[in-house]
Coordinates of C-alpha atoms and ligand atoms in Angstrom, one line a residue:
M1 CA 129.7 116.6 202.9
F2 CA 126.3 115.9 204.3
D3 CA 123.9 113.7 202.3
R4 CA 120.6 115.1 203.7
I5 CA 119.7 118.2 205.7
L6 CA 116.5 119.0 207.6
I7 CA 115.4 122.6 207.4
A8 CA 113.6 123.6 210.6
N9 CA 111.9 126.7 209.2
R10 CA 109.3 128.0 206.7
G11 CA 108.8 130.8 204.2
E12 CA 111.5 132.4 202.1
I13 CA 114.4 131.3 204.2
A14 CA 113.4 127.6 204.0
I15 CA 113.5 128.0 200.2
R16 CA 116.8 129.8 200.3
I17 CA 118.3 126.9 202.2
I18 CA 116.7 124.3 199.8
R19 CA 118.5 126.1 197.0
A20 CA 121.8 126.0 198.8
C21 CA 121.3 122.3 199.4
R22 CA 120.6 121.7 195.7
K23 CA 123.7 123.6 194.7
L24 CA 125.8 121.3 197.0
G25 CA 124.0 118.1 195.9
I26 CA 122.4 117.6 199.3
E27 CA 118.9 116.3 199.7
S28 CA 116.6 118.7 201.6
V29 CA 113.9 117.7 204.0
V30 CA 111.5 120.3 205.4
V31 CA 109.1 120.4 208.3
Y32 CA 105.8 122.1 208.2
S33 CA 102.8 122.9 210.3
Q34 CA 99.2 122.1 209.5
A35 CA 98.7 125.7 208.4
D36 CA 101.5 125.3 205.9
T37 CA 100.4 122.4 203.7
T38 CA 100.2 124.7 200.6
S39 CA 103.6 126.4 201.3
M40 CA 106.1 126.6 198.6
H41 CA 108.9 125.2 200.8
V42 CA 106.8 122.0 201.1
K43 CA 106.5 121.7 197.3
L44 CA 110.2 122.4 196.6
A45 CA 112.0 120.2 199.1
N46 CA 112.9 116.6 198.4
A47 CA 110.7 115.5 201.3
A48 CA 108.4 117.2 203.8
I49 CA 107.2 116.1 207.3
C50 CA 104.2 117.6 209.1
I51 CA 105.2 118.3 212.7
G52 CA 102.1 119.7 214.3
P53 CA 99.4 122.3 214.5
A54 CA 99.5 125.9 213.3
P55 CA 100.8 127.7 216.4
S56 CA 104.6 127.9 216.3
A57 CA 104.9 126.6 219.9
Q58 CA 103.4 123.4 218.7
S59 CA 105.3 123.1 215.5
Y60 CA 108.3 125.1 214.4
L61 CA 109.3 125.8 218.0
N62 CA 108.7 122.3 219.2
A63 CA 112.3 121.0 219.4
N64 CA 111.2 117.4 220.1
A65 CA 108.9 117.3 217.1
V66 CA 111.6 118.7 214.9
L67 CA 114.2 116.2 216.2
A68 CA 111.7 113.3 215.7
A69 CA 111.3 114.4 212.1
A70 CA 115.1 114.6 211.7
E71 CA 115.4 111.0 213.0
I72 CA 112.7 109.7 210.8
A73 CA 114.2 111.4 207.7
D74 CA 117.7 110.2 208.8
V75 CA 119.4 113.5 208.2
D76 CA 123.0 114.4 208.9
A77 CA 122.3 118.0 209.9
I78 CA 119.7 120.5 210.7
H79 CA 119.6 124.1 209.3
P80 CA 117.5 126.3 211.6
G81 CA 117.3 129.4 209.4
Y82 CA 116.5 132.5 211.4
G83 CA 114.0 132.9 214.2
F84 CA 112.3 129.8 215.7
L85 CA 115.0 127.5 217.1
S86 CA 118.0 129.2 215.4
E87 CA 119.5 130.8 218.5
N88 CA 118.5 128.2 221.1
P89 CA 121.6 126.6 222.5
S90 CA 119.6 123.8 224.2
F91 CA 118.1 122.8 220.9
A92 CA 121.7 122.7 219.4
E93 CA 122.8 120.6 222.2
K94 CA 119.9 118.2 221.7
C95 CA 120.8 117.9 218.0
H96 CA 124.3 116.9 219.0
S97 CA 123.1 114.4 221.4
C98 CA 121.1 112.8 218.6
R99 CA 124.3 112.8 216.5
I100 CA 122.9 115.4 214.2
E101 CA 125.0 118.4 213.2
F102 CA 123.5 121.8 214.1
I103 CA 124.3 124.3 211.3
G104 CA 125.4 127.2 213.4
P105 CA 128.0 128.2 216.0
S106 CA 129.0 126.0 218.9
V107 CA 126.6 125.7 221.9
D108 CA 129.2 127.5 224.0
A109 CA 129.5 130.4 221.6
M110 CA 125.8 130.6 221.2
T111 CA 125.3 130.7 225.0
Q112 CA 127.9 133.4 225.5
V113 CA 126.5 135.8 222.8
G114 CA 122.9 134.9 223.5
D115 CA 122.9 136.6 226.8
K116 CA 123.4 140.3 225.9
T117 CA 125.1 141.2 229.2
L118 CA 127.6 138.3 228.7
A119 CA 128.1 139.4 225.1
K120 CA 128.9 142.9 226.2
K121 CA 131.5 141.7 228.6
L122 CA 133.0 139.5 225.9
A123 CA 133.1 142.5 223.6
S124 CA 134.9 144.6 226.2
S125 CA 137.4 141.9 226.9
A126 CA 138.1 141.8 223.1
G127 CA 138.8 145.5 223.1
V128 CA 135.5 146.3 221.3
P129 CA 133.8 149.6 222.4
V130 CA 130.5 149.0 224.2
V131 CA 127.8 151.6 225.1
P132 CA 128.4 152.9 228.6
G133 CA 126.1 151.2 231.0
S134 CA 125.7 148.6 233.7
E135 CA 128.1 145.7 233.9
G136 CA 125.7 142.8 233.6
A137 CA 122.1 142.6 234.8
I138 CA 121.0 144.9 237.5
E139 CA 119.5 143.4 240.7
N140 CA 116.8 146.0 241.4
L141 CA 115.3 149.4 240.7
D142 CA 117.3 151.3 243.3
R143 CA 120.6 150.1 241.8
A144 CA 119.2 151.0 238.4
A145 CA 118.5 154.6 239.6
E146 CA 121.9 154.9 241.1
L147 CA 123.6 153.7 237.8
A148 CA 121.4 155.9 235.6
R149 CA 122.5 158.9 237.7
E150 CA 126.1 158.0 237.1
I151 CA 125.7 157.4 233.3
G152 CA 123.4 160.4 232.9
Y153 CA 119.9 160.5 231.4
P154 CA 118.4 159.5 228.9
V155 CA 119.0 155.8 229.4
I156 CA 117.7 152.7 227.8
I157 CA 116.5 149.7 229.8
K158 CA 117.1 146.4 228.0
A159 CA 116.3 142.8 228.6
A160 CA 119.3 140.5 229.0
A161 CA 117.5 137.8 227.0
G162 CA 116.1 140.4 224.6
G163 CA 115.3 140.1 220.9
G164 CA 113.2 141.9 218.4
G165 CA 113.2 145.1 220.5
R166 CA 111.1 143.6 223.2
G167 CA 111.6 144.4 226.9
M168 CA 113.2 147.7 225.9
R169 CA 112.2 151.1 227.3
V170 CA 113.7 154.6 227.3
A171 CA 113.8 156.6 230.5
H172 CA 114.4 160.4 230.1
N173 CA 114.6 161.2 233.8
E174 CA 114.4 159.7 237.2
A175 CA 110.7 160.4 237.5
T176 CA 110.0 158.0 234.6
L177 CA 112.6 155.4 235.4
A178 CA 110.4 153.3 237.8
S179 CA 107.5 152.9 235.4
S180 CA 109.8 152.1 232.4
W181 CA 111.6 149.6 234.6
I182 CA 108.5 147.8 235.7
S183 CA 107.0 147.6 232.2
A184 CA 110.3 146.4 230.7
Q185 CA 110.5 143.7 233.3
M186 CA 107.0 142.5 232.7
E187 CA 107.5 142.4 229.0
A188 CA 110.8 140.6 229.2
Q189 CA 109.4 138.1 231.6
A190 CA 106.4 137.4 229.4
A191 CA 108.4 137.3 226.1
F192 CA 111.5 135.4 227.3
G193 CA 110.6 133.9 230.6
N194 CA 113.5 135.9 232.0
G195 CA 113.0 139.4 233.5
A196 CA 116.7 140.3 233.9
L197 CA 117.4 143.9 232.8
Y198 CA 120.4 146.1 232.2
I199 CA 120.8 149.7 231.3
E200 CA 122.8 151.7 228.8
K201 CA 123.3 155.3 227.8
L202 CA 120.8 156.2 225.1
I203 CA 122.6 157.0 221.9
Q204 CA 120.4 159.6 220.2
N205 CA 121.6 160.1 216.7
F206 CA 123.0 157.0 215.1
R207 CA 123.1 154.6 212.1
H208 CA 122.6 150.9 212.7
I209 CA 125.6 149.2 211.2
E210 CA 126.2 145.5 211.3
I211 CA 129.1 143.4 210.2
Q212 CA 128.7 140.0 208.6
I213 CA 131.2 137.4 209.9
L214 CA 132.0 133.9 208.8
G215 CA 134.2 131.4 210.5
D216 CA 135.2 127.8 210.2
L217 CA 136.1 125.0 212.7
H218 CA 139.8 125.5 212.0
G219 CA 140.1 129.0 213.6
N220 CA 139.7 131.0 210.4
I221 CA 137.4 134.0 210.7
V222 CA 136.7 136.7 208.2
H223 CA 134.2 139.6 208.0
L224 CA 132.3 140.4 204.8
Y225 CA 132.0 144.1 205.6
E226 CA 128.9 146.0 206.7
R227 CA 125.2 146.4 206.1
D228 CA 123.5 149.7 207.0
C229 CA 120.1 148.9 208.5
T230 CA 119.2 152.3 209.9
V231 CA 115.7 152.4 208.2
Q232 CA 113.6 150.7 210.9
R233 CA 110.1 151.0 212.3
R234 CA 109.7 149.9 215.9
H235 CA 113.1 148.2 215.7
Q236 CA 112.0 146.2 212.6
K237 CA 114.3 146.7 209.7
L238 CA 112.6 147.8 206.4
I239 CA 115.5 148.5 204.1
E240 CA 119.1 147.4 204.4
E241 CA 122.1 148.4 202.2
A242 CA 125.8 148.0 201.7
P243 CA 128.2 149.5 201.7
S244 CA 127.1 152.1 204.3
P245 CA 127.1 155.4 202.4
I246 CA 128.3 157.3 205.5
L247 CA 131.4 155.2 206.5
K248 CA 134.9 156.2 205.7
K249 CA 137.3 153.5 204.6
S250 CA 139.2 153.6 208.0
E251 CA 135.9 153.4 209.9
R252 CA 134.8 150.4 207.8
E253 CA 138.1 148.6 208.6
S254 CA 137.9 149.3 212.3
L255 CA 134.4 147.9 212.5
G256 CA 135.4 144.8 210.6
K257 CA 138.4 144.3 212.8
A258 CA 136.3 144.7 216.0
A259 CA 133.7 142.2 214.8
V260 CA 136.4 139.6 214.0
A261 CA 138.1 140.2 217.4
L262 CA 134.9 139.6 219.2
A263 CA 134.1 136.5 217.2
R264 CA 137.6 135.1 217.9
K265 CA 137.2 135.7 221.6
A266 CA 133.9 133.8 221.5
G267 CA 135.4 130.9 219.5
Y268 CA 132.7 131.6 216.9
Y269 CA 132.3 129.6 213.7
G270 CA 129.5 129.6 211.1
A271 CA 127.8 132.8 210.0
G272 CA 126.9 135.5 212.4
T273 CA 126.3 139.3 212.6
V274 CA 127.9 141.7 215.0
E275 CA 125.6 144.7 215.4
F276 CA 126.9 148.2 216.2
L277 CA 125.4 151.7 216.8
F278 CA 127.4 154.3 214.9
D279 CA 127.1 157.6 216.6
I280 CA 126.7 160.2 213.8
D281 CA 127.8 163.1 216.0
T282 CA 131.0 161.6 217.5
R283 CA 131.6 159.0 214.7
K284 CA 132.2 156.5 217.5
F285 CA 130.8 153.0 217.2
Y286 CA 129.5 150.8 220.0
F287 CA 128.8 147.1 220.0
I288 CA 125.2 146.1 220.9
E289 CA 124.7 142.5 220.1
V290 CA 125.6 139.4 218.1
N291 CA 123.0 137.5 216.0
A292 CA 124.2 134.0 216.0
R293 CA 122.5 132.9 212.8
I294 CA 121.9 133.7 209.2
Q295 CA 120.0 137.0 209.0
V296 CA 117.1 138.1 206.9
E297 CA 119.2 140.7 205.1
H298 CA 122.2 138.4 204.3
P299 CA 121.5 138.7 200.5
V300 CA 122.7 142.3 200.6
T301 CA 126.2 141.0 201.4
E302 CA 126.0 138.0 199.0
V303 CA 125.3 140.1 195.9
L304 CA 128.1 142.4 196.7
T305 CA 130.8 139.9 197.6
G306 CA 129.7 137.0 195.4
I307 CA 130.0 134.7 198.5
D308 CA 127.1 132.4 199.1
L309 CA 126.6 132.6 202.9
V310 CA 124.2 129.8 203.3
E311 CA 126.4 127.5 201.2
W312 CA 129.3 128.4 203.5
Q313 CA 127.3 127.8 206.6
I314 CA 126.7 124.3 205.4
R315 CA 130.3 123.8 204.2
V316 CA 131.9 124.9 207.5
A317 CA 129.4 122.8 209.5
A318 CA 130.6 119.8 207.5
G319 CA 134.2 120.7 208.6
E320 CA 135.4 122.4 205.4
R321 CA 137.9 125.3 205.6
L322 CA 136.8 128.7 204.4
G323 CA 137.8 128.9 200.7
F324 CA 139.0 132.5 200.9
K325 CA 140.9 134.9 203.1
Q326 CA 140.1 138.4 204.3
G327 CA 142.1 139.9 201.5
D328 CA 140.1 138.0 198.9
I329 CA 136.8 139.6 199.9
E330 CA 135.9 142.7 197.9
L331 CA 132.9 144.9 197.9
K332 CA 131.9 145.5 194.3
G333 CA 129.4 148.3 193.7
A334 CA 126.4 148.8 196.0
S335 CA 123.3 146.8 196.9
M336 CA 120.0 147.3 198.8
E337 CA 117.2 145.1 200.1
C338 CA 113.6 146.0 200.7
R339 CA 111.5 143.8 202.9
I340 CA 108.0 143.3 201.6
N341 CA 105.5 142.4 204.3
A342 CA 101.8 141.7 204.2
E343 CA 101.0 144.7 206.4
N344 CA 98.9 147.8 205.8
P345 CA 101.0 150.9 206.2
A346 CA 97.8 153.0 206.2
R347 CA 96.6 151.1 209.3
H348 CA 99.6 151.2 211.6
F349 CA 101.2 148.3 209.7
Q350 CA 98.5 145.9 210.7
P351 CA 99.3 142.4 209.4
C352 CA 97.1 141.4 206.5
P353 CA 96.9 137.6 206.1
G354 CA 94.7 136.4 203.2
R355 CA 94.7 135.1 199.7
I356 CA 97.1 136.5 197.1
Q357 CA 94.9 137.0 194.1
L358 CA 97.7 138.0 191.7
Y359 CA 101.4 137.9 192.0
Y360 CA 103.7 139.4 189.3
P361 CA 107.3 139.9 190.5
P362 CA 109.9 142.1 188.9
A363 CA 112.9 140.6 187.1
S364 CA 116.1 141.7 185.6
E365 CA 119.8 140.8 185.8
H366 CA 120.2 143.3 188.6
V367 CA 117.3 142.1 190.7
R368 CA 117.2 139.2 193.2
L369 CA 113.9 138.1 194.8
D370 CA 113.8 135.8 197.8
S371 CA 110.2 134.9 198.3
H372 CA 107.8 132.0 198.9
I373 CA 104.5 133.4 197.7
Y374 CA 102.6 132.8 194.5
S375 CA 99.2 133.7 192.9
G376 CA 96.5 131.9 194.9
Y377 CA 98.6 131.4 198.0
E378 CA 96.8 131.9 201.3
I379 CA 99.0 133.7 203.8
P380 CA 98.3 132.0 207.2
P381 CA 97.8 134.4 210.1
Y382 CA 100.1 132.6 212.5
Y383 CA 103.5 133.7 211.4
D384 CA 105.7 136.6 210.5
S385 CA 104.2 138.8 207.7
L386 CA 107.4 138.8 205.5
L387 CA 106.3 138.0 201.9
G388 CA 109.7 138.4 200.3
K389 CA 112.9 140.4 200.0
L390 CA 113.7 142.4 196.9
I391 CA 117.4 142.8 196.5
V392 CA 119.0 145.1 193.9
R393 CA 122.6 145.8 192.9
G394 CA 124.3 148.5 190.9
R395 CA 127.6 150.2 190.3
D396 CA 126.8 152.8 193.0
R397 CA 124.0 153.8 195.3
D398 CA 122.4 156.1 192.8
E399 CA 122.0 153.3 190.3
V400 CA 120.7 151.0 193.1
L401 CA 118.1 153.6 194.1
K402 CA 116.8 154.0 190.5
R403 CA 116.7 150.2 190.0
M404 CA 115.0 149.6 193.3
S405 CA 112.3 152.2 192.5
G406 CA 111.7 150.6 189.1
A407 CA 111.5 147.1 190.6
L408 CA 109.0 148.2 193.2
D409 CA 106.9 149.9 190.5
D410 CA 107.0 146.7 188.6
F411 CA 105.9 144.5 191.5
I412 CA 102.3 143.5 191.6
I413 CA 100.8 141.8 194.6
E414 CA 97.0 141.9 194.7
G415 CA 94.6 140.6 197.3
V416 CA 96.4 141.7 200.4
A417 CA 97.8 145.0 201.5
T418 CA 101.6 145.2 201.4
T419 CA 104.4 147.6 202.5
I420 CA 105.4 148.3 198.8
P421 CA 103.8 151.8 198.8
F422 CA 105.6 152.7 202.0
L423 CA 108.9 151.5 200.6
Q424 CA 108.3 153.6 197.5
A425 CA 107.7 156.6 199.7
I426 CA 111.1 156.0 201.5
L427 CA 112.9 155.7 198.1
R428 CA 111.4 159.1 197.1
N429 CA 112.3 160.8 200.3
D430 CA 115.1 163.3 199.9
T431 CA 116.7 162.6 203.3
F432 CA 117.0 159.0 202.5
V433 CA 118.1 159.6 198.9
K434 CA 120.9 161.8 200.3
S435 CA 121.6 159.3 203.0
R436 CA 121.2 161.9 205.7
H437 CA 118.8 159.7 207.7
N438 CA 119.3 158.5 211.2
N439 CA 117.5 156.1 213.6
H440 CA 114.5 158.5 213.9
F441 CA 114.0 158.7 210.1
V442 CA 110.8 156.6 209.6
E443 CA 109.1 158.1 212.6
Q444 CA 110.1 161.7 211.9
S445 CA 110.2 161.9 208.1
L446 CA 107.4 159.5 207.2
G447 CA 105.3 159.9 210.3
A448 CA 105.1 156.1 210.9
S449 CA 105.1 155.4 214.6
Ligands
ADP1 P1 117.0 143.4 220.2 O1 117.9 142.2 220.4 O2 115.8 143.4 221.1 O3 116.7 143.7 218.8 P2 119.1 145.4 220.4 O4 120.1 145.4 221.5 O5 119.6 144.8 219.1 O6 117.8 144.6 220.9 O7 118.5 146.8 220.2 C1 117.5 147.0 219.3 C2 117.5 148.4 218.8 O8 117.3 149.3 219.9 C3 118.8 148.8 218.1 O9 118.8 148.4 216.7 C4 118.7 150.3 218.3 O10 117.8 150.9 217.4 C5 118.0 150.4 219.7 N1 119.0 150.6 220.7 C6 119.6 149.6 221.4 N2 120.5 150.0 222.3 C7 120.5 151.4 222.2 C8 121.2 152.5 222.8 N3 122.1 152.3 223.8 N4 120.8 153.7 222.5 C9 119.9 154.0 221.5 N5 119.2 153.0 220.9 C10 119.5 151.7 221.2

């Protein structure tokens, strides 16, 4: 096992990884920016190294600065968390060339699944259904128009290097295709330095269902069932839950098998998520992408299965075999996560950095809270607005809904606006309570565009 790990991240996920290190008897070293000197991850780690100024490009995204810190701290491995350098194969390669283990999949697997058009090809070759669309990136607008006619409108234009919903546009007919194409290209080029686009049929009425996978270096791969992350605003997840209330047992099994088949084909190890759109009308599912990292919503799966995903990421990176088989993994009860952000729902979810005057979190044996904030903490304006994740479990969904509402009512954060009132409104919404929601729910039922 590793002696010392560097955590190349901040916020709640850095703390989550520090805890996994502690559990395994590993020393944790964190990096931080000049804007994060009062961050909780800096206080909790065994050591902390400042790697640069506030903007991420000069600190958390600066691969050379992170690697220099890793060399100085003499660590055995780097855990990238999510975001930042977590899905960057060239960073993983640099780690290896410095003889530092990168806690994540192989460079090859990451490269294959990182390009969404390659990932789709891989899925097809593994027999996993994909959304009808172009085979790979499309060379120009004429070809896109031709293909869109073949597939049938509406279509969705997506960036091959995409992420976070950027570089994505819907075209309802040929008249709007050109303008959507050009704006998607510009956005993709600006966001990813790569303007390559592809198109797909637009699925209109779906649930976002993703499968958690975990593999070791010895060829063992399992899935840990699904998370239903349909409640999203502008492609940002707000609430995630497991099991998905709408799946039948056979559908759940097919999704799990498809995710494992894809992971096997990619030679995947470590933790990852295979995302699908589940068409509510036809009950068909389609692969959309692989997230080659630990995800924000991983606790939903951890509390249901009792499997510590971050611990296993570290164990498999150190060469250990998975300590369980597919048949050992059970879903017990139900769980749900609410993401709490420093955003003002009354003002188009505008981020609200500032000082937390008072912080009083809920607690009970059914509640887990992954957070990095405290009374008096000054939220810097430079990063993601996630303040924490409230995770609740229960015997069934009804119990979870009641407990989640109670926990949100008990949660006091003063000084900055948060998404708590919006989450409370979702939990009171009849469509959500009855699990009749689809991908348009937040926009249509809560009027939040
Ligand atoms: P990103 O990596 O940018 O997040 P994804 O491919 O994961 O992009 O898609 C983001 C979201 O866009 C999905 O969660 C879904 O809501 C929507 N989406 C993607 N593909 C389609 C599609 N073919 N039809 C309808 N919606 C889609």
